[in-house]
Short mmCIF file of C-alpha atoms in Angstrom, two decimals:
data_model
loop_
_atom_site.label_atom_id
_atom_site.label_comp_id
_atom_site.label_asym_id
_atom_site.label_seq_id
_atom_site.Cartn_x
_atom_site.Cartn_y
_atom_site.Cartn_z
CA MET A 1 0.00 0.00 0.00
CA ASN A 2 1.44 3.37 -0.97
CA THR A 3 1.88 6.25 1.47
CA GLU A 4 -1.23 8.11 0.36
CA ARG A 5 -3.44 5.06 0.89
CA GLN A 6 -1.83 4.38 4.26
CA SER A 7 -2.49 7.94 5.31
CA ALA A 8 -6.14 7.73 4.29
CA ALA A 9 -6.57 4.40 6.07
CA ARG A 10 -4.96 5.80 9.21
CA LEU A 11 -7.28 8.82 9.34
CA ILE A 12 -10.35 6.69 8.72
CA GLU A 13 -9.31 4.36 11.54
CA GLU A 14 -8.78 7.34 13.84
CA SER A 15 -12.23 8.68 12.94
CA LEU A 16 -13.80 5.46 14.18
CA GLY A 17 -12.15 5.94 17.56
CA PHE A 18 -15.22 7.59 19.10
CA LEU A 19 -16.95 4.21 19.18
CA PHE A 20 -14.68 2.89 21.94
CA PRO A 21 -15.81 5.44 24.57
CA ALA A 22 -19.37 4.86 23.33
CA ALA A 23 -18.96 1.14 24.05
CA LEU A 24 -17.33 1.93 27.40
CA ARG A 25 -20.29 4.14 28.31
CA ALA A 26 -22.77 1.43 27.28
CA ALA A 27 -21.01 -1.12 29.48
CA ALA A 28 -20.92 1.31 32.40
CA ALA A 29 -24.58 2.23 31.96
CA VAL A 30 -25.82 -1.38 32.24
CA ARG A 31 -23.29 -2.22 35.00
CA VAL A 32 -22.08 -5.34 33.21
CA ALA A 33 -18.74 -5.27 35.08
CA ASP A 34 -20.60 -5.64 38.39
CA HIS A 35 -21.73 -9.10 37.24
CA MET A 36 -18.34 -10.32 36.02
CA THR A 37 -17.13 -11.63 39.35
CA ASP A 38 -16.51 -15.35 38.88
CA GLY A 39 -13.85 -15.54 36.20
CA ASP A 40 -15.19 -15.91 32.69
CA GLU A 41 -18.94 -15.50 32.25
CA SER A 42 -21.33 -16.50 29.48
CA LEU A 43 -23.09 -13.83 27.48
CA GLU A 44 -26.40 -15.45 28.30
CA ARG A 45 -25.88 -15.06 32.05
CA LEU A 46 -24.53 -11.52 31.71
CA ALA A 47 -27.44 -10.49 29.50
CA GLU A 48 -29.94 -11.94 31.96
CA ALA A 49 -28.26 -10.19 34.88
CA THR A 50 -28.18 -6.81 33.11
CA GLY A 51 -31.48 -7.03 31.27
CA THR A 52 -29.78 -6.63 27.89
CA ASP A 53 -29.74 -8.33 24.50
CA ALA A 54 -27.05 -11.04 24.58
CA ARG A 55 -25.93 -10.64 20.99
CA ASN A 56 -25.53 -6.85 21.21
CA LEU A 57 -23.88 -7.06 24.61
CA GLY A 58 -21.36 -9.43 23.06
CA ARG A 59 -20.61 -6.95 20.30
CA VAL A 60 -19.89 -4.22 22.86
CA LEU A 61 -17.67 -6.50 24.93
CA ARG A 62 -15.83 -7.67 21.82
CA LEU A 63 -14.73 -4.10 21.10
CA LEU A 64 -13.78 -3.48 24.73
CA ALA A 65 -11.64 -6.63 24.55
CA THR A 66 -9.51 -5.01 21.84
CA ARG A 67 -8.41 -2.39 24.39
CA GLY A 68 -7.89 -4.69 27.35
CA VAL A 69 -10.99 -3.85 29.38
CA VAL A 70 -12.33 -7.41 29.10
CA GLU A 71 -10.95 -10.58 27.57
CA GLU A 72 -12.81 -12.99 25.29
CA THR A 73 -11.99 -16.45 26.66
CA GLY A 74 -14.02 -18.52 24.24
CA ALA A 75 -17.13 -18.46 22.12
CA GLY A 76 -19.61 -16.23 23.94
CA ARG A 77 -17.56 -16.00 27.13
CA PHE A 78 -15.79 -12.98 28.63
CA ARG A 79 -13.91 -12.08 31.78
CA LEU A 80 -12.92 -8.78 33.33
CA THR A 81 -9.24 -7.82 33.13
CA ALA A 82 -7.20 -6.01 35.80
CA THR A 83 -7.89 -2.76 33.92
CA GLY A 84 -11.60 -3.51 33.64
CA GLN A 85 -11.95 -3.99 37.40
CA ALA A 86 -12.12 -0.20 37.73
CA LEU A 87 -15.43 -0.31 35.81
CA ARG A 88 -17.04 -2.10 38.76
CA SER A 89 -19.23 0.09 40.98
CA ASP A 90 -17.64 -1.36 44.12
CA ALA A 91 -14.01 -1.01 43.02
CA PRO A 92 -11.82 0.90 45.53
CA HIS A 93 -11.27 3.59 42.89
CA SER A 94 -14.20 2.96 40.60
CA ALA A 95 -14.05 4.83 37.29
CA ARG A 96 -17.66 4.05 36.39
CA ALA A 97 -19.12 7.40 37.49
CA ALA A 98 -16.25 9.25 35.80
CA VAL A 99 -16.85 7.36 32.54
CA LEU A 100 -20.54 8.22 32.64
CA MET A 101 -19.73 11.89 33.34
CA LEU A 102 -17.08 12.23 30.63
CA THR A 103 -19.34 10.59 28.04
CA ASP A 104 -22.53 12.33 29.15
CA PRO A 105 -24.42 14.21 26.41
CA THR A 106 -23.31 17.48 28.04
CA MET A 107 -19.75 16.56 27.05
CA TRP A 108 -20.41 14.35 24.03
CA ARG A 109 -22.65 16.61 21.99
CA PRO A 110 -20.46 19.76 22.16
CA ALA A 111 -17.42 17.66 21.20
CA GLY A 112 -19.30 16.46 18.13
CA GLU A 113 -19.94 20.06 17.10
CA MET A 114 -16.47 21.39 17.89
CA HIS A 115 -16.37 23.16 14.54
CA ARG A 116 -18.63 25.80 16.13
CA CYS A 117 -15.73 26.76 18.41
CA LEU A 118 -13.56 27.41 15.37
CA THR A 119 -16.09 29.37 13.35
CA GLU A 120 -17.89 31.18 16.18
CA GLY A 121 -15.15 31.51 18.79
CA GLY A 122 -17.13 30.37 21.84
CA PRO A 123 -18.12 27.03 23.37
CA ALA A 124 -20.48 24.84 21.34
CA PHE A 125 -22.33 23.95 24.56
CA THR A 126 -24.23 27.24 24.80
CA GLU A 127 -25.62 26.97 21.28
CA ILE A 128 -26.67 23.35 21.77
CA PHE A 129 -28.24 23.57 25.22
CA GLY A 130 -29.32 27.21 25.16
CA THR A 131 -27.42 28.19 28.31
CA PRO A 132 -23.85 28.17 29.61
CA PHE A 133 -22.46 24.95 31.11
CA PHE A 134 -22.83 25.65 34.84
CA ASP A 135 -26.15 27.48 34.40
CA HIS A 136 -27.49 24.33 32.75
CA PHE A 137 -26.42 22.27 35.76
CA ALA A 138 -28.06 24.72 38.14
CA ARG A 139 -31.37 24.09 36.36
CA ASP A 140 -30.98 20.31 36.00
CA ALA A 141 -30.36 18.51 39.29
CA GLU A 142 -30.03 15.08 37.66
CA THR A 143 -27.30 16.23 35.27
CA ALA A 144 -25.58 18.14 38.06
CA ALA A 145 -25.45 14.95 40.13
CA VAL A 146 -23.83 13.08 37.22
CA PHE A 147 -21.20 15.80 36.99
CA HIS A 148 -20.34 16.13 40.68
CA VAL A 149 -20.31 12.38 41.38
CA GLY A 150 -18.29 11.81 38.21
CA MET A 151 -15.78 14.51 39.11
CA ALA A 152 -15.35 12.95 42.54
CA ALA A 153 -14.70 9.57 40.94
CA MET A 154 -12.20 11.14 38.55
CA SER A 155 -10.46 12.98 41.38
CA ASP A 156 -10.37 10.36 44.11
CA PRO A 157 -7.41 8.32 42.77
CA GLU A 158 -5.41 11.56 42.40
CA ASN A 159 -6.02 13.10 45.80
CA GLU A 160 -3.71 11.08 48.05
CA PRO A 161 -0.66 11.23 45.73
CA ILE A 162 -1.19 14.98 45.23
CA ALA A 163 -1.46 15.57 48.98
CA LYS A 164 1.79 13.65 49.48
CA ALA A 165 3.66 15.32 46.61
CA TYR A 166 3.42 18.84 48.04
CA GLU A 167 5.00 19.69 51.39
CA PHE A 168 2.12 21.32 53.23
CA PRO A 169 2.99 23.33 56.37
CA PRO A 170 2.37 21.68 59.75
CA THR A 171 -0.16 24.31 60.88
CA GLY A 172 -2.52 26.87 59.39
CA THR A 173 -5.82 27.00 57.53
CA VAL A 174 -6.31 25.49 54.09
CA VAL A 175 -9.23 26.78 52.01
CA ASP A 176 -10.39 24.39 49.31
CA VAL A 177 -11.98 26.77 46.78
CA GLY A 178 -14.67 25.10 44.70
CA GLY A 179 -13.59 21.87 46.34
CA GLY A 180 -16.72 19.89 45.53
CA HIS A 181 -17.18 17.03 47.97
CA GLY A 182 -13.83 17.72 49.66
CA GLY A 183 -11.80 14.71 48.55
CA LEU A 184 -8.50 16.56 48.23
CA LEU A 185 -9.01 18.55 51.44
CA LEU A 186 -9.71 15.30 53.28
CA GLU A 187 -6.36 13.84 52.17
CA VAL A 188 -4.45 17.04 53.00
CA LEU A 189 -5.89 17.14 56.53
CA ARG A 190 -5.02 13.48 57.01
CA GLN A 191 -1.41 14.20 56.01
CA ARG A 192 -1.07 17.17 58.38
CA PRO A 193 -2.87 16.74 61.76
CA GLY A 194 -2.04 20.37 62.68
CA LEU A 195 -3.90 21.89 59.74
CA ARG A 196 -7.48 23.11 59.68
CA GLY A 197 -9.59 23.13 56.52
CA ILE A 198 -12.46 25.09 54.99
CA LEU A 199 -14.45 23.61 52.11
CA HIS A 200 -15.85 26.49 50.04
CA ASP A 201 -18.47 25.80 47.37
CA GLN A 202 -22.12 26.32 46.51
CA ALA A 203 -24.76 25.00 48.90
CA HIS A 204 -26.10 22.22 46.67
CA VAL A 205 -22.55 20.88 46.22
CA LEU A 206 -21.63 21.01 49.91
CA THR A 207 -24.55 18.74 50.81
CA GLY A 208 -22.55 15.86 49.33
CA HIS A 209 -19.31 16.57 51.24
CA ARG A 210 -17.26 13.65 52.57
CA LEU A 211 -15.37 15.31 55.42
CA GLY A 212 -17.17 13.54 58.24
CA HIS A 213 -14.32 11.18 59.10
CA GLU A 214 -13.18 10.53 62.65
CA ASP A 215 -9.51 11.17 61.87
CA ILE A 216 -10.19 14.83 60.97
CA THR A 217 -12.98 15.57 63.48
CA ASP A 218 -13.23 19.24 64.55
CA ARG A 219 -10.61 20.35 61.99
CA TRP A 220 -12.89 21.38 59.15
CA SER A 221 -15.83 23.63 58.36
CA LEU A 222 -18.06 24.37 55.39
CA SER A 223 -18.33 27.75 53.69
CA GLU A 224 -21.18 28.40 51.28
CA GLY A 225 -20.50 31.00 48.61
CA ASP A 226 -19.49 32.06 45.12
CA PHE A 227 -15.74 32.23 44.49
CA PHE A 228 -16.30 35.02 41.97
CA SER A 229 -17.48 37.21 44.84
CA SER A 230 -15.28 36.26 47.79
CA VAL A 231 -13.52 33.40 49.58
CA PRO A 232 -12.86 32.80 53.30
CA SER A 233 -9.66 33.96 54.98
CA GLY A 234 -6.89 31.38 55.14
CA ASP A 235 -3.20 30.59 54.73
CA LEU A 236 -3.28 28.28 51.73
CA TYR A 237 -5.77 28.15 48.88
CA LEU A 238 -6.39 24.96 46.94
CA LEU A 239 -7.92 25.27 43.47
CA LYS A 240 -8.05 21.81 41.97
CA ARG A 241 -9.41 21.58 38.41
CA ILE A 242 -11.08 24.96 38.89
CA LEU A 243 -9.22 27.51 36.79
CA HIS A 244 -9.27 25.33 33.69
CA ASP A 245 -13.08 25.74 33.66
CA TRP A 246 -12.82 29.51 33.19
CA ASN A 247 -11.28 32.02 30.81
CA ASP A 248 -8.36 34.23 31.84
CA GLU A 249 -10.48 37.15 33.02
CA GLN A 250 -12.71 34.92 35.15
CA SER A 251 -9.73 32.99 36.51
CA ALA A 252 -7.94 36.22 37.43
CA THR A 253 -11.02 37.30 39.40
CA ILE A 254 -10.94 34.06 41.42
CA LEU A 255 -7.21 34.46 42.06
CA ARG A 256 -7.59 38.10 43.14
CA ASN A 257 -10.21 37.07 45.67
CA CYS A 258 -7.79 34.49 47.07
CA ARG A 259 -4.97 37.06 47.22
CA ARG A 260 -7.15 39.58 49.06
CA ALA A 261 -8.35 37.01 51.60
CA MET A 262 -5.10 35.18 52.35
CA THR A 263 -3.01 35.94 55.39
CA PRO A 264 0.48 37.48 55.08
CA GLY A 265 2.84 34.90 53.62
CA GLY A 266 -0.08 32.92 52.22
CA ARG A 267 0.06 30.77 49.12
CA VAL A 268 -2.26 29.85 46.27
CA LEU A 269 -1.94 26.28 45.02
CA VAL A 270 -3.46 25.74 41.60
CA VAL A 271 -3.77 22.00 41.03
CA ASP A 272 -4.15 21.66 37.28
CA ALA A 273 -2.41 20.04 34.36
CA VAL A 274 0.45 22.06 32.89
CA VAL A 275 0.51 21.60 29.13
CA PRO A 276 3.99 20.44 28.11
CA PRO A 277 5.70 21.71 24.95
CA GLY A 278 6.31 19.47 21.96
CA ASN A 279 4.33 16.86 20.07
CA GLU A 280 4.09 14.10 22.68
CA PRO A 281 0.63 13.02 23.89
CA HIS A 282 -0.53 14.40 27.23
CA GLN A 283 -3.99 14.25 28.79
CA SER A 284 -4.01 18.05 29.08
CA LYS A 285 -4.05 18.38 25.30
CA THR A 286 -7.14 16.17 25.12
CA VAL A 287 -9.01 17.75 28.03
CA ASP A 288 -8.24 21.18 26.60
CA LEU A 289 -10.61 20.46 23.70
CA MET A 290 -13.35 19.40 26.12
CA MET A 291 -12.90 22.75 27.87
CA MET A 292 -13.09 24.51 24.53
CA ALA A 293 -16.26 22.70 23.43
CA SER A 294 -18.25 22.86 26.67
CA LEU A 295 -16.84 25.68 28.80
CA THR A 296 -15.00 28.99 28.50
CA GLY A 297 -11.74 27.73 29.99
CA ARG A 298 -8.59 26.00 28.81
CA GLU A 299 -5.61 24.01 29.95
CA ARG A 300 -2.55 26.25 30.41
CA THR A 301 1.19 26.17 29.84
CA GLU A 302 3.74 27.41 32.38
CA GLU A 303 3.89 30.72 30.52
CA ASP A 304 0.09 30.97 30.60
CA PHE A 305 0.11 30.54 34.37
CA THR A 306 2.90 33.09 34.76
CA GLN A 307 0.87 35.69 32.89
CA LEU A 308 -2.39 34.81 34.64
CA PHE A 309 -0.84 35.16 38.08
CA LYS A 310 0.69 38.50 37.08
CA GLU A 311 -2.76 39.81 36.16
CA ALA A 312 -4.03 38.77 39.59
CA GLY A 313 -1.17 40.36 41.56
CA LEU A 314 0.53 37.03 42.21
CA HIS A 315 3.90 35.54 41.31
CA LEU A 316 4.50 31.98 40.14
CA ARG A 317 7.08 30.61 42.57
CA ARG A 318 7.38 27.00 41.46
CA ILE A 319 5.66 24.05 39.82
CA VAL A 320 5.62 20.83 41.83
CA PRO A 321 4.98 17.71 39.73
CA THR A 322 2.88 14.87 41.16
CA PRO A 323 2.50 11.20 40.19
CA THR A 324 -0.75 12.18 38.42
CA VAL A 325 -1.28 14.24 35.25
CA LEU A 326 -1.75 17.29 37.50
CA SER A 327 0.89 19.57 39.01
CA VAL A 328 0.78 21.92 41.98
CA VAL A 329 1.38 25.40 40.60
CA GLU A 330 2.39 27.54 43.59
CA ALA A 331 1.87 31.30 43.63
CA VAL A 332 2.59 33.97 46.23
CA ASN A 333 1.72 37.63 46.58
CA ALA A 334 3.71 39.65 44.05
CA GLU A 335 3.96 42.69 46.34
#
C-alpha cells in the first residue's frame, strides 16, 4: 500500500475511535462489570443479569476486549481484566461514574460540534443547550449529580498522591476553593494533623461533602458562597481543576479574591495540568478540547500561568509535579 493510501486508512481508523468510549459508556450504563465476578462468564448469564440483548452485549464486549478492558476467553464468554476492574461500581477507585460523566451528552454533543468553536469563537455547549455549562447544571439537578459524582470519581485516585507530593505546612488553615465534595481537602488534613480546613463551594454541592471522618474531626468547616465574589480567609488556597473551567479574566477574578483574603505569607496552590511543549501526547491536550467545546476555559502552559498570576497580583514561585497528570502550581503575593 502506498503512502497516500496508508495515510487515508490511518485517518479513517482514527475517525472510528469515538466508538470505543461509546462502548465503554454502554457497558458502564448497564453495570455489566458488576456481574463479572466469577472468572469468565457467558453472554447469556450476563445479558440476563443486566437485562440486555445477549448478541448486542457481546458486540460491545468484543470491542472493549480489543483495548484490554475485558478478555474474550471462548465463544460467547468474557472475563474482566485487571484494567476492567475499575469499571465495577464497588471497586476501591471505581471509574464508572467518571466514565458516565465524561461521556454524558453534556460533554459528548459539544465535542461532536467542535467546529462551532472554530467558526464562532465560543463554546459549542451554549448553542446546543441554550445556556452556559454551569447554568445548565443549576437548572438540572439530575445532570448536576452526574457531573459532581463523576468529578469525585475522577479525582479520588489523584487526591492522596497529590497531597503527598506537596510539602504542606504543619499548621494553618487550608481553604479548598470550589472543592466539591472535599476529597482533596480530606487527604491534605489526614497528612497534616495540625492543619485546619475550609471547604468552600455552593450550597447544593456542599450537601454531598465527605469530610465527616473521625480522623479529621473538629478540623474542618463548610463555607457556602461564590468564588467570583469572595472566599474565606486562610493561609493556603487549593484550586483543583477549577481555573481550567474559566477564561483568563474569570480565573484572574478568582485568584484576586484568594490574594485579598489570604493571610500574610499565604500561598495559592493551583492543582491543574500544565501543558507540556512538543508533540508528545498528554492528557491536558485532550481535556483542553473538552474545555473549549463545553466551557469557557482551557488548559494552560507554564507561561500561561505566569501571565495569569501576574494579572491577579501574584507571582508563580514553582511548579511541583505529582504522580498524576496534574501539578501543583504555587503562587505567592507579588507585592
